[in-house]
Amino acid sequence: MRALYGRLRALAVAFGLLLAMAAANAQSFDEALTGFTADSFSDTENAIGAVARSGNARAAQVIAALQDGRLFFDPDGKKVYIKDKDDRLTDAATGEAAGAAPADLRPVRLNNRLRRAVEAALGGLSLFAEDAGRRFDAAQAVFRSRDQAALPALESALAKETDPGVKTALAEARAAVVLNMSGASEADKLAAIPVIRARGDQDSVALLAGLPADTPAAVTKAANDAIASIQSSLAVWSALQNAWYGLSLGSVLLLAAIGLAITFGVMGVINMAHGEMVMLGAYTTFVVQEVIRAYNPGLFGYSVVIAVPLAFAVSGIVGVLVEQGIIRFLYGRPLETLLATWGLSLILQQAVRTAFGPTNRDVGSPSWMSGAFDVGQLTITYNRLWIICFSVAVFVGLLGLLRFTRFGLEMRAVTQNRPMAASMGIRTGRIDALAFGLGSGIAGIAGVALSQIDNVSPNLGQGYIIDSFMVVVFGGVGNLWGTLVGAFALGIANKFLEPYAGAVLGKIAILVLIILFIQKRPRGLFALRGRAVEA
Amino acid sequence: MTGSPLIRALDRVGVTFLVLLAIIAVAVPLGNLLVPPSSPLHVSLYFVSLFGKYVCYAILALAIDLIWGYCGILSLGHGAFFALGGYAMGMYLMRQIGTRGVYANPILPDFMVFLNWKELPFYWHGFQYFGYAALMVVLVPGLLAFVFGWFAFRSRVTGVYLSIITQALTFALMLGFFRNNFGFGGNNGLTDFKDILGFNVQSAETRSALFAISVAMLGLGFYICRAIVSSKLGKVLIAIRDAENRVRFLGYRVESYKLFVFTLSACMAGIAGALYVPQVGIINPSEFAPGNSIEAVIWVAVGGRGTLIGAVLGAILVNYAKTTFTSGPLAPYWLFVLGGLFIAVTLLLPRGIVGTVEHWWKGIGPKTRGNGVAPAGVADPHPAE
């Protein structure tokens, strides 16, 4: 009986304490709120801290409102109000609707220092949020702010956390705070360093490099070791990132150059207007999007998909017309075809400039192509990922066309030995026209892809024509694989040289390398062989 | 054929042309300096500079015709050699400004002071002497052409591949010269020249003198090209143009011939650029643009390749048309005209103007003139390519 009585008493005391704490909290919350009514930055700063520490359920709402600029105060009545999105006022302390707005309602002002305090406070409060994502963000915010006042909240959050990802983030945040706290013990700090090292990104390096001056020597040494190891792993990630950019550039070059390789292989002519076919494809995308925006905005997500066959058709038809109108008469004179197609490119550029204006046109990305995701320290954007997949798909499609269709067979025959193909009954004139149309059509599709990552202007083609030439020269025209290898090799080489030499010198270096490469293989990597090939 | 090529070059057509040039070299400066402005025969200073510019372009066209019309090397990057020669002259002119620049630094040009450079880069040393600058005008393009050609011709890169590589060369140079820390003025180029060899660059006398020198250089270049193509070397060049493999199998070192003529052509282009810069007053990296080089080729194509006179004529005609179009209300249509010119000339007029005229003349010739031997130095511009 006495034991029960003793427990009941303990319960009553605890309950009483809780009530007292609640009352005190409520009291301290109210007191904290009045700090906002003084219209002074230092008072507001104290109030923010007090509100956050008060543990009141409404604390998070108040501070969130303050961050959004929705916290107002009445200097006469000493009351604080929250204004929601519909401009309705609620009393900050009680949460009830405030009725009529007081005459002299002023917003609670913030400066940059206060904003940081607000972020830290919100971070601390969000540590206990319902949503795991919000808890994770809160942990990251504390990691960046290293606010010592958040330490007790961190500890209690760590104890209660179940989600492993959030738990790691909380541990890192705690380690960050400990490392920057003068009061923490050396053992604690030494224990914190491996946690930061495991995180392993640029922020960690900054944190470890910026430890306070009173850090013990052992801790500083451990920190420096950790920095070295993080940087070497970051170097690996950086190389991977460059490889990714190189792949992306290579896929763009592949799309742009493969049409050129086909026409050069089949007909032996370099089409200097190839860049303009790419540009026409990009402008087709623009027009399709404009039409969709005007008549059926709901289809915007499909605009790129619709633009692909249209761009193929537009550029392909222009290509066939060019072949029939100009190239056909210059048969056997490749250098003059070069000049004539250059003239054509000037005409096409000026025509587009006259029709659409010389400035960049806006081509938007559908939602499924926007955004990015992270793999380790690598950032992968969706639009480039889609373009890589698209290029590979186009390449595979072309391989199939060449390998499995009658048209592909005839094209290959004409490429390898034109007179013999003609003797076998293949209409070389027709193949020429269709091959040129196909090459230009692919260029048009490349334009659709390029419109997503580059500016759409009449000069779009000029930016890619030299690179396309380099791919064709390097990869050779015997084989589509040559273009693939050439495009990706040039793309990756370009991107790897860039961090060391800069974009311009990188390009120059690539050019010099190609000239030297041509010493060994003058016809490119995958060259056509045989007596039919003119030396 | 008798006599050395130097004499053979002075056939009827050659002599007529040189005499015409001499007349122009004297008449135009006189028309500017001595004839009063009110007279209809007066040549304004604007026209003196304009024609001087055309003459420099004509020298460039000659250089291109030498390698394209007679040797079959279509270089789409000759603007690079032109611009390099221009930059060498520009560097000399910049050093001559001295303390008269905006920042009044006796050694450093304005743009270097602007970029906070403390001393002259090593490659600018020596450009205060005209002799050194003149040497560089010829040496730098020549050396680049030699190295590039050695690599390219040795590995038998021909035809379209070579054209593309020359394009890439000039493109790479353009990218390089646009950089501000390359030390050549960046995207502003070199400008604001004050005087050349002590004479004020802007004055009428200097302009006339530059014009006369340009015309003289054109005549000299024409003579040299004529001499080359009338000689045995020229015969081999034409053979290389028409059937390269066969020439190789006959025992000639094709690479050496090509290298020689390519380097010579680059030096000529460099000289053209050097004469161009003081008359125009500025040199900037857009001279390296691939489009400029391709335009130069079309001058030769319009005039008639394989006939040196055609190159000169084509350069002057096309540039005159360009000036007319771009300085008037027809400016937006210039690119249509230029593009159309490319297409029309290659489709309809493959021999160019002079080439077509010569073709008719030769067609009429054998019936009225007897032995139908073609005049020395003029190749049949109907290549096997």
Coordinates of N, CA, C and O in Angstrom, one line a residue, chain A residues 1 94 100 228 420 487 503 508:
Chain A
M1 N 0.8 -1.2 0.0 CA 0.0 0.0 0.0 C 0.9 1.2 0.0 O 0.6 2.2 -0.7
T94 N -2.7 32.1 -29.6 CA -3.7 31.2 -29.4 C -4.1 30.4 -30.6 O -4.7 29.4 -30.5
A100 N -11.2 41.6 -36.7 CA -10.8 42.9 -37.5 C -9.3 43.2 -37.2 O -8.8 42.9 -36.1
A228 N 42.4 15.0 -46.7 CA 43.1 14.4 -47.8 C 42.4 13.3 -48.4 O 42.3 13.1 -49.6
M420 N 30.0 -0.6 -109.7 CA 29.5 -2.0 -109.6 C 28.1 -2.1 -109.2 O 27.3 -2.9 -109.7
A487 N 32.6 10.0 -82.2 CA 31.8 11.0 -81.5 C 32.0 10.9 -80.0 O 32.3 11.9 -79.3
A503 N 38.2 25.5 -72.2 CA 37.5 25.0 -73.4 C 38.2 25.2 -74.7 O 38.2 24.4 -75.6
I508 N 41.6 23.3 -79.3 CA 42.8 23.4 -80.2 C 43.6 22.1 -80.0 O 44.1 21.6 -81.0

